[in-house]
Coordinates of C-alpha atoms and ligand atoms in Angstrom, one line a residue:
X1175 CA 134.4 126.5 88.8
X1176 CA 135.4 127.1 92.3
X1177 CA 132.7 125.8 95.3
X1178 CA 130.6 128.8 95.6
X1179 CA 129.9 129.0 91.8
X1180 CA 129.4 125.2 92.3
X1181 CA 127.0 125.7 95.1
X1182 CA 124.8 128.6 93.5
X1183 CA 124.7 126.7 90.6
X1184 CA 123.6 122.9 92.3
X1185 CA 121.2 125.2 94.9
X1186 CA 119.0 126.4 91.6
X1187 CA 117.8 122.2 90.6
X1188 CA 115.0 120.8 92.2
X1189 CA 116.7 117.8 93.1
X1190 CA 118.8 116.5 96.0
X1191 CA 122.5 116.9 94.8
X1192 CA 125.2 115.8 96.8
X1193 CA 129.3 115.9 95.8
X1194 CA 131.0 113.6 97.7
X1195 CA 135.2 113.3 96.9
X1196 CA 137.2 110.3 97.1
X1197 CA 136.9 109.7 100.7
X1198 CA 133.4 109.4 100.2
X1199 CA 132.8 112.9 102.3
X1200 CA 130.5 114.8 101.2
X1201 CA 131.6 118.5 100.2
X1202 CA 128.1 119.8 98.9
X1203 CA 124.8 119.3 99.8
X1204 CA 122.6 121.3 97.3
X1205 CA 119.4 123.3 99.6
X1206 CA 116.9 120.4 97.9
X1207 CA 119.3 118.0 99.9
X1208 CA 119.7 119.4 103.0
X1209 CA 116.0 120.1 103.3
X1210 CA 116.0 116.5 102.9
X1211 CA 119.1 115.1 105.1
X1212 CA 119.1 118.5 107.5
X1213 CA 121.6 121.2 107.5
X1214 CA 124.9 119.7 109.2
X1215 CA 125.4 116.8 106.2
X1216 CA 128.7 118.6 104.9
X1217 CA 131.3 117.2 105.7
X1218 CA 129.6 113.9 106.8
X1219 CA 130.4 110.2 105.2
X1220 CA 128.0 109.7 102.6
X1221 CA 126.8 106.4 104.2
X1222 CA 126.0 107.9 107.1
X1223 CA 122.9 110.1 104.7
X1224 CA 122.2 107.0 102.5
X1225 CA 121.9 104.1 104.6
X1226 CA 122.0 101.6 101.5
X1227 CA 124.2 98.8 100.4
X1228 CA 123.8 98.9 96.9
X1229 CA 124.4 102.3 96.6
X1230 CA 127.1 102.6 98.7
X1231 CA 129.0 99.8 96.6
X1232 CA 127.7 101.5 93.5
X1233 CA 129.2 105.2 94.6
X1234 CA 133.3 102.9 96.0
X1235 CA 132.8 101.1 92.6
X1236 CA 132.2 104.6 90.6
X1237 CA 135.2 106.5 93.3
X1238 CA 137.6 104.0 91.8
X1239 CA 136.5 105.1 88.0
X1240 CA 134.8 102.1 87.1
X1241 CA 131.8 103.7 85.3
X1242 CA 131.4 100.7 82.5
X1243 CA 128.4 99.0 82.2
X1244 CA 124.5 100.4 82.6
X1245 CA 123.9 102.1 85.7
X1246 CA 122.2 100.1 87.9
X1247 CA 118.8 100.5 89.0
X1248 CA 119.0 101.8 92.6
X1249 CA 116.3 102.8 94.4
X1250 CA 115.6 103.9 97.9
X1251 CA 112.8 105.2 100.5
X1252 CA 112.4 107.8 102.9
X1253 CA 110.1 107.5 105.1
X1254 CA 108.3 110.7 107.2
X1255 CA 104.8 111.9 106.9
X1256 CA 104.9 111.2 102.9
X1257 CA 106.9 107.8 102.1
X1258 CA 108.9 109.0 98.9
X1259 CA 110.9 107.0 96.8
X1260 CA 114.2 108.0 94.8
X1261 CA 116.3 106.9 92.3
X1262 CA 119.4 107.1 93.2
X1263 CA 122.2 108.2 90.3
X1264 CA 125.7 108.5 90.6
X1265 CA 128.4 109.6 88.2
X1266 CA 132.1 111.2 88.0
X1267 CA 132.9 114.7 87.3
X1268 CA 135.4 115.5 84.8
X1269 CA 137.3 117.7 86.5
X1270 CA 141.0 119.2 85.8
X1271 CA 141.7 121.1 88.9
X1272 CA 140.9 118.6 91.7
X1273 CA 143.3 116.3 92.1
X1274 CA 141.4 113.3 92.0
X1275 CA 137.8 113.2 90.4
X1276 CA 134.6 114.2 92.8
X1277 CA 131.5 112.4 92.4
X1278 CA 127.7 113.8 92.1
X1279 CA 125.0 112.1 93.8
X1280 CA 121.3 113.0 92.3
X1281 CA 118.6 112.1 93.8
X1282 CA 115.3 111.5 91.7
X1283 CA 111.6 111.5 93.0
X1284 CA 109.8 108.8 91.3
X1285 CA 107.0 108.2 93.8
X1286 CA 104.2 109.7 91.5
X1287 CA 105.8 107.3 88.3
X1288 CA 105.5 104.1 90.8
X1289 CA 102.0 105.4 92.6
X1290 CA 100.7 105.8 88.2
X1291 CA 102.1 102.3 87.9
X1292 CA 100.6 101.0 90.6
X1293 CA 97.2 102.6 89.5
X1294 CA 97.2 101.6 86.1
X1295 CA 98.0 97.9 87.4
X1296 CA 94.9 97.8 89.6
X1297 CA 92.8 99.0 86.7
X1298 CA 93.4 96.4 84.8
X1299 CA 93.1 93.7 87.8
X1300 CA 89.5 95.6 88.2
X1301 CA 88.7 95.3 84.3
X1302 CA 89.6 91.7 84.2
X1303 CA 87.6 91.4 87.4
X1304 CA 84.6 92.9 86.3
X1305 CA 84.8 91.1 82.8
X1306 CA 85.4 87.6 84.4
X1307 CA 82.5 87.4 86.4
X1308 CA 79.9 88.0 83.6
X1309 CA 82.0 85.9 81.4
X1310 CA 82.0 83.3 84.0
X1311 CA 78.5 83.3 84.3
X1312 CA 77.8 83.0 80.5
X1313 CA 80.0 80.2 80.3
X1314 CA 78.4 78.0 83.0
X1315 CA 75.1 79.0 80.9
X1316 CA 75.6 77.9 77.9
X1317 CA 77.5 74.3 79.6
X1318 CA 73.8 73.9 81.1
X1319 CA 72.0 75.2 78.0
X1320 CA 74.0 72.7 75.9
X1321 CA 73.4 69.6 78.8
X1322 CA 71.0 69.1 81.6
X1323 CA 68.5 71.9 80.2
X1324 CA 68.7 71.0 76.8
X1325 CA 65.2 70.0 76.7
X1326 CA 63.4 72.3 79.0
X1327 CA 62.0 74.9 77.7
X1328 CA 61.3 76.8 80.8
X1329 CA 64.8 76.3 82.0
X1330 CA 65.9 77.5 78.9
X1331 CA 64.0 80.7 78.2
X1332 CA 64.9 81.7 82.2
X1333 CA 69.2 81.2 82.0
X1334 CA 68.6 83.0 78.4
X1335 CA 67.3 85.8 80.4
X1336 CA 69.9 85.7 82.8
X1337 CA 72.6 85.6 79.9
X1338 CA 70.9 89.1 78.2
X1339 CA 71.2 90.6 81.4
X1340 CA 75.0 89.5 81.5
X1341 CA 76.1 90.2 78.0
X1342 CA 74.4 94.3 78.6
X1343 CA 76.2 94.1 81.7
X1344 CA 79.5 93.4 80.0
X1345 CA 78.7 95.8 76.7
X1346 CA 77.6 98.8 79.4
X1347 CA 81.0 98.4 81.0
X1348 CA 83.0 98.3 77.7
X1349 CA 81.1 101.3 77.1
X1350 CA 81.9 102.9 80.0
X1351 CA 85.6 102.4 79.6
X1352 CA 85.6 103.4 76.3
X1353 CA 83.9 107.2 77.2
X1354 CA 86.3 107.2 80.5
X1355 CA 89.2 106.8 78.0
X1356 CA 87.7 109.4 75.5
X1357 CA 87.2 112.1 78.3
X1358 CA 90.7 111.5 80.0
X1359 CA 92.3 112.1 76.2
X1360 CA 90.1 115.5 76.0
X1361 CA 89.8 116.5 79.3
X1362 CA 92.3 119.3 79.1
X1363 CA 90.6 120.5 76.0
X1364 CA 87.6 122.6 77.2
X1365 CA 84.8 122.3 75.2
X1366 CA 84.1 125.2 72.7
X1367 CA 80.2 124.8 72.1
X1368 CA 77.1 126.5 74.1
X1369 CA 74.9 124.5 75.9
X1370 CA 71.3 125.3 77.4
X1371 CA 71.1 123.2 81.1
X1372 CA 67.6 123.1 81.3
X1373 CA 67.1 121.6 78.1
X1374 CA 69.6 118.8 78.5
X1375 CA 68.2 117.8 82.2
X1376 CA 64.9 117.7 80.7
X1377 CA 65.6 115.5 77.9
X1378 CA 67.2 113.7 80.4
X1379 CA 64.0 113.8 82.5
X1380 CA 62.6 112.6 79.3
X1381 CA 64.9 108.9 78.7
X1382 CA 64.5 108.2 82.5
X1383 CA 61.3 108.9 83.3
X1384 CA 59.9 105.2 82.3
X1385 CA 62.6 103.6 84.2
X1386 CA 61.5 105.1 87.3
X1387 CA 57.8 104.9 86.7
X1388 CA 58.2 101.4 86.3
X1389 CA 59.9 100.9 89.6
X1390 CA 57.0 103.3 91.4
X1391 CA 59.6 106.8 92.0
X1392 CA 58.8 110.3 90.8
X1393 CA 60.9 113.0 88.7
X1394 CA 60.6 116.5 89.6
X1395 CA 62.3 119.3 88.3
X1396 CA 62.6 122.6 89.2
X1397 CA 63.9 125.3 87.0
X1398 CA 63.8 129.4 87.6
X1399 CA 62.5 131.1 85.2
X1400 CA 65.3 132.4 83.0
X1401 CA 66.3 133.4 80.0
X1402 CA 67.9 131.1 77.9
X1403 CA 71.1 132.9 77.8
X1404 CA 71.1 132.8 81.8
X1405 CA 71.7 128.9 81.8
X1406 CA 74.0 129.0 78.9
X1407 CA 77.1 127.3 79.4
X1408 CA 80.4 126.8 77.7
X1409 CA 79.7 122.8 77.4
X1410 CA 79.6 119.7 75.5
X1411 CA 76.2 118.8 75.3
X1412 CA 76.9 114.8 74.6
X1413 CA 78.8 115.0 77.6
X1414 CA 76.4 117.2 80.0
X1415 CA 73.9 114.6 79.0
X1416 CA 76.0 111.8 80.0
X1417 CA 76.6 113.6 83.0
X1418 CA 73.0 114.4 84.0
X1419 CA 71.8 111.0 82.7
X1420 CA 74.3 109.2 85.0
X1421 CA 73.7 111.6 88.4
X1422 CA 69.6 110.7 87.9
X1423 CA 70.2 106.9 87.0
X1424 CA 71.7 106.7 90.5
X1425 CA 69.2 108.3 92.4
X1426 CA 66.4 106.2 90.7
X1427 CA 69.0 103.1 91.4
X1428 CA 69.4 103.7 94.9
X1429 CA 67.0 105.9 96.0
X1430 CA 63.8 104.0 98.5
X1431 CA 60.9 102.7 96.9
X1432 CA 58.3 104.8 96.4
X1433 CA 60.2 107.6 96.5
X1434 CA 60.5 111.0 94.9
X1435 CA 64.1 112.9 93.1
X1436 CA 64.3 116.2 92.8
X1437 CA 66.3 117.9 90.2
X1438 CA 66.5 121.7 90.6
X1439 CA 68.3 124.6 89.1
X1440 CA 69.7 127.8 90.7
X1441 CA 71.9 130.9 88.7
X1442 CA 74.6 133.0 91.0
X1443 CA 77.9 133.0 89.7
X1444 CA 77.5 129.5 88.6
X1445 CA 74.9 127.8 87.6
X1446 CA 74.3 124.6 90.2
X1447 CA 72.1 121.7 89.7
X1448 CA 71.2 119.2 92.5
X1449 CA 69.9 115.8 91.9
X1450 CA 68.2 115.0 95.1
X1451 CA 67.0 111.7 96.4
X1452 CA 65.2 110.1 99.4
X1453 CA 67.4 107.0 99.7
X1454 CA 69.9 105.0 102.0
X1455 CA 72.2 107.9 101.4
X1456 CA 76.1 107.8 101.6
X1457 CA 78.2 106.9 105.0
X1458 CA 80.8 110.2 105.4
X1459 CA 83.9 108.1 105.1
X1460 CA 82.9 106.7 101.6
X1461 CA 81.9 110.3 100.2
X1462 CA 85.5 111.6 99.3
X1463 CA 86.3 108.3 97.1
X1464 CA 83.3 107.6 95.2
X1465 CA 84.7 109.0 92.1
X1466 CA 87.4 106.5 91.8
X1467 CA 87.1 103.8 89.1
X1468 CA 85.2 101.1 90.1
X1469 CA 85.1 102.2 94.0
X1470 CA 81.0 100.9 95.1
X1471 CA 79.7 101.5 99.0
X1472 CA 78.3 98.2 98.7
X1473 CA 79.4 95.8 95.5
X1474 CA 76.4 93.4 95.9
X1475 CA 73.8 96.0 95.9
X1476 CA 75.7 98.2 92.6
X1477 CA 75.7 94.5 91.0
X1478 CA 71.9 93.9 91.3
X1479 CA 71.5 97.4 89.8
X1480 CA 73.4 96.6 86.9
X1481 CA 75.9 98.9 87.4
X1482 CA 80.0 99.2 86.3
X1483 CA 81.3 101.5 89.2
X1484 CA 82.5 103.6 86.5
X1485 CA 79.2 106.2 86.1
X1486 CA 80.4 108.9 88.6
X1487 CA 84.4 108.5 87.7
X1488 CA 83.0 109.4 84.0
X1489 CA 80.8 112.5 85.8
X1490 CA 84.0 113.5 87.6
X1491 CA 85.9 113.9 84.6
X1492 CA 83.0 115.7 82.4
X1493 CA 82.9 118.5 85.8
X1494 CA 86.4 118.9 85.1
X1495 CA 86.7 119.0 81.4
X1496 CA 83.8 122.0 82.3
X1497 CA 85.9 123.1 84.7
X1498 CA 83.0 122.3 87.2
X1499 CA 82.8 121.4 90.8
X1500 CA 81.3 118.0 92.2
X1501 CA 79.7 118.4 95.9
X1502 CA 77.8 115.5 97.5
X1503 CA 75.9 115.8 100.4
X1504 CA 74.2 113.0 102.4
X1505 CA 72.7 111.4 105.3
X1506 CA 72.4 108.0 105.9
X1507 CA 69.0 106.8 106.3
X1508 CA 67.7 109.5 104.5
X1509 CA 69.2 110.0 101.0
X1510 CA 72.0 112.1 99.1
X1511 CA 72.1 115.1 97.1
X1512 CA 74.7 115.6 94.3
X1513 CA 75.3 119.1 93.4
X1514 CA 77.1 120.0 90.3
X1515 CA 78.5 123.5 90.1
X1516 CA 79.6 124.5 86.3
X1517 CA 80.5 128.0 84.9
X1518 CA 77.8 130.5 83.4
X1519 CA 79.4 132.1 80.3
X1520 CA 78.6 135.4 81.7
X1521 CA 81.5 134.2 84.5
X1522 CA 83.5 132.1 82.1
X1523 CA 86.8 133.1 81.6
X1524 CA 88.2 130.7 78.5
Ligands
ADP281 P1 77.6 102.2 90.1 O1 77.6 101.7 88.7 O2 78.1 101.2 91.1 O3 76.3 102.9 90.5 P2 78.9 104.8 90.3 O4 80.3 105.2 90.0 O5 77.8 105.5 89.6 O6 78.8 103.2 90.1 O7 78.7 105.0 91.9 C1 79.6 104.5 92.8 C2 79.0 104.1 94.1 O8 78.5 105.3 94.8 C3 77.8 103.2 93.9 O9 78.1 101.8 93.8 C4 77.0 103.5 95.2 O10 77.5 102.7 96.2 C5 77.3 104.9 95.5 N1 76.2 105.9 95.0 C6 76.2 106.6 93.9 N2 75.1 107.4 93.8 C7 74.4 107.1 95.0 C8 73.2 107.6 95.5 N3 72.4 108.5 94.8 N4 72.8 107.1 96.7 C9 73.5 106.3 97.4 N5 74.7 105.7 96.9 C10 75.1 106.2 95.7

């Protein structure tokens, strides 16, 4: 294969490719690695592209054909507006009509495999976290349960209180996890069922009404009046109620005292519901990540509430399984609305 046939063939991959001979000079720079290194690296010593020890040993060590052993595990950054990291791989070419063997540098993108690492890491740190402190608290009440307050009665029924309140806290965020995992298994399965809005957000309406009658706040809820078909949806119901439930939970959770939520319905090419509150409402910089797991505007306060952080990561992922669209609107001092866009199956193109 002579160097054009080479170079037509190296341009076509995705990858950084670089052939460097035995004088370490690079011959070849595939496009993907001159977009990367710039246009004039031909011709160039390798280490002045690759600035790295290990891989320049690596690439003398594989020049003089000693390719025995794994290949070792080199990795290296470049920075720019987007830090990416590559592995770095090197190998000999068998080749007949060169005189002496030319070796191919490929360069691999792994940033998104370390950025998934790094993500999956945290979430457990979180989960451990989140479990600890309940767990914590249990412990310490049943030491005191079992010493000093073993024979108050008043003590006793008030940390046994405190422990109910703990153990739901740590059996809703099990919970949680356990429908996050579910709906990240399915969510690029679209749902194959119809489901009526209306009548979900009023049963809804219906579980968490007494909630927030107990704590003095209102429920309205305003729907057009349509035919059924009109607010028909492709959908999982389980999951729209979830949904729903979770979007009205919060604005009864941190919505003012007192206070009213509005739920209303409108039809265009989607069908949109908004959960509306009068609340403390949502700082602009928090907005964009308050569907990551376990991400709170204020810890304390979500705490108190009883809640796991997890309630609008699991609403994320049921808009997208619906192929829906999440929009949140807010003002601080004044409350937030949370406006859910999904499909009508007049629109919906399976
Ligand atoms: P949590 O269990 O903490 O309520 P969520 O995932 O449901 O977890 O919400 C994440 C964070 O977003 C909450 O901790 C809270 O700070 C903020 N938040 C959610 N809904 C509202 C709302 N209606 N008004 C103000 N802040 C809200």
């Amino acid at each position: 294969m002579n160097l054009s046939e080479r170079r037509s063939l190296l341009d076509a991959l995705n990858e950084p490719i670089l052939l460097v001979d035995q004088s370490r000079e690079i011959i070849l720079a595939n496009r993907a690695a001159q977009d990367l290194f710039g246009r004039q690296i031909e011709g160039l010593d390798f280490s002045r592209t690759i600035r790295h020890p290990s891989a320049l040993q690596h690439l003398d060590r594989v020049l003089a054909g000693n390719t025995i052993g794994p290949e070792p595990n080199i990795v290296f950054q470049m920075s720019g507006p987007i830090p990416t990291t590559y592995k770095i791989s090197v190998s000999q070419l068998e080749n007949h009509t060169e005189p002496a063997p030319l070796v191919l540098i490929s360069l691999t993108d792994i940033s998104h495999i370390l950025e998934a690492e790094q993500m999956r890491s945290d979430f457990v740190a979180n989960v451990s976290h989140e479990l600890r402190s309940p767990l914590t608290a249990l412990t310490g009440f049943i030491e005191t349960l079992k010493g000093a307050a073993k024979d108050d009665p008043k003590a006793r029924a008030r940390f046994l209180d405190i422990m109910e309140r703990e153990a739901s806290r740590m059996s809703r965020l099990i919970s949680d996890l356990l429908s996050l995992s579910t709906l990240e298994t399915n969510e690029r399965i679209r749902p194959v069922s119809r489901a009526n809005v209306p009548e979900i957000i009023a049963r809804v309406i219906a579980t968490l009404s007494p909630q927030a009658e107990a704590i003095g706040k209102t429920i309205t809820f305003t729907a057009p009046d349509l035919s059924e078909a009109d607010c028909t949806i492709i959908g999982d119901e389980d999951e729209l109620i979830q949904l729903f439930h979770n979007l009205v939970e919060n604005a009864i959770k941190y919505g003012r005292a007192k206070s009213e939520i509005n739920i209303s319905i409108k039809t265009d090419k989607n069908l949109t519901v908004s959960v509306k509150d009068q609340g403390e409402g949502i700082a602009p910089e928090h907005i964009l990540r308050l569907t990551e797991r376990f991400y709170r505007v204020d810890s304390g306060r979500s705490r108190e509430k009883g809640g796991t952080g997890l309630g609008l990561a699991i609403v994320k992922h049921i808009i997208n399984r619906h192929r829906g669209k999440l929009i949140v609107e807010s003002v601080v001092g004044e409350g937030s609305n949370f406006i859910v866009q999904l499909p009508l199956i007049n629109n919906d193109t399976p």
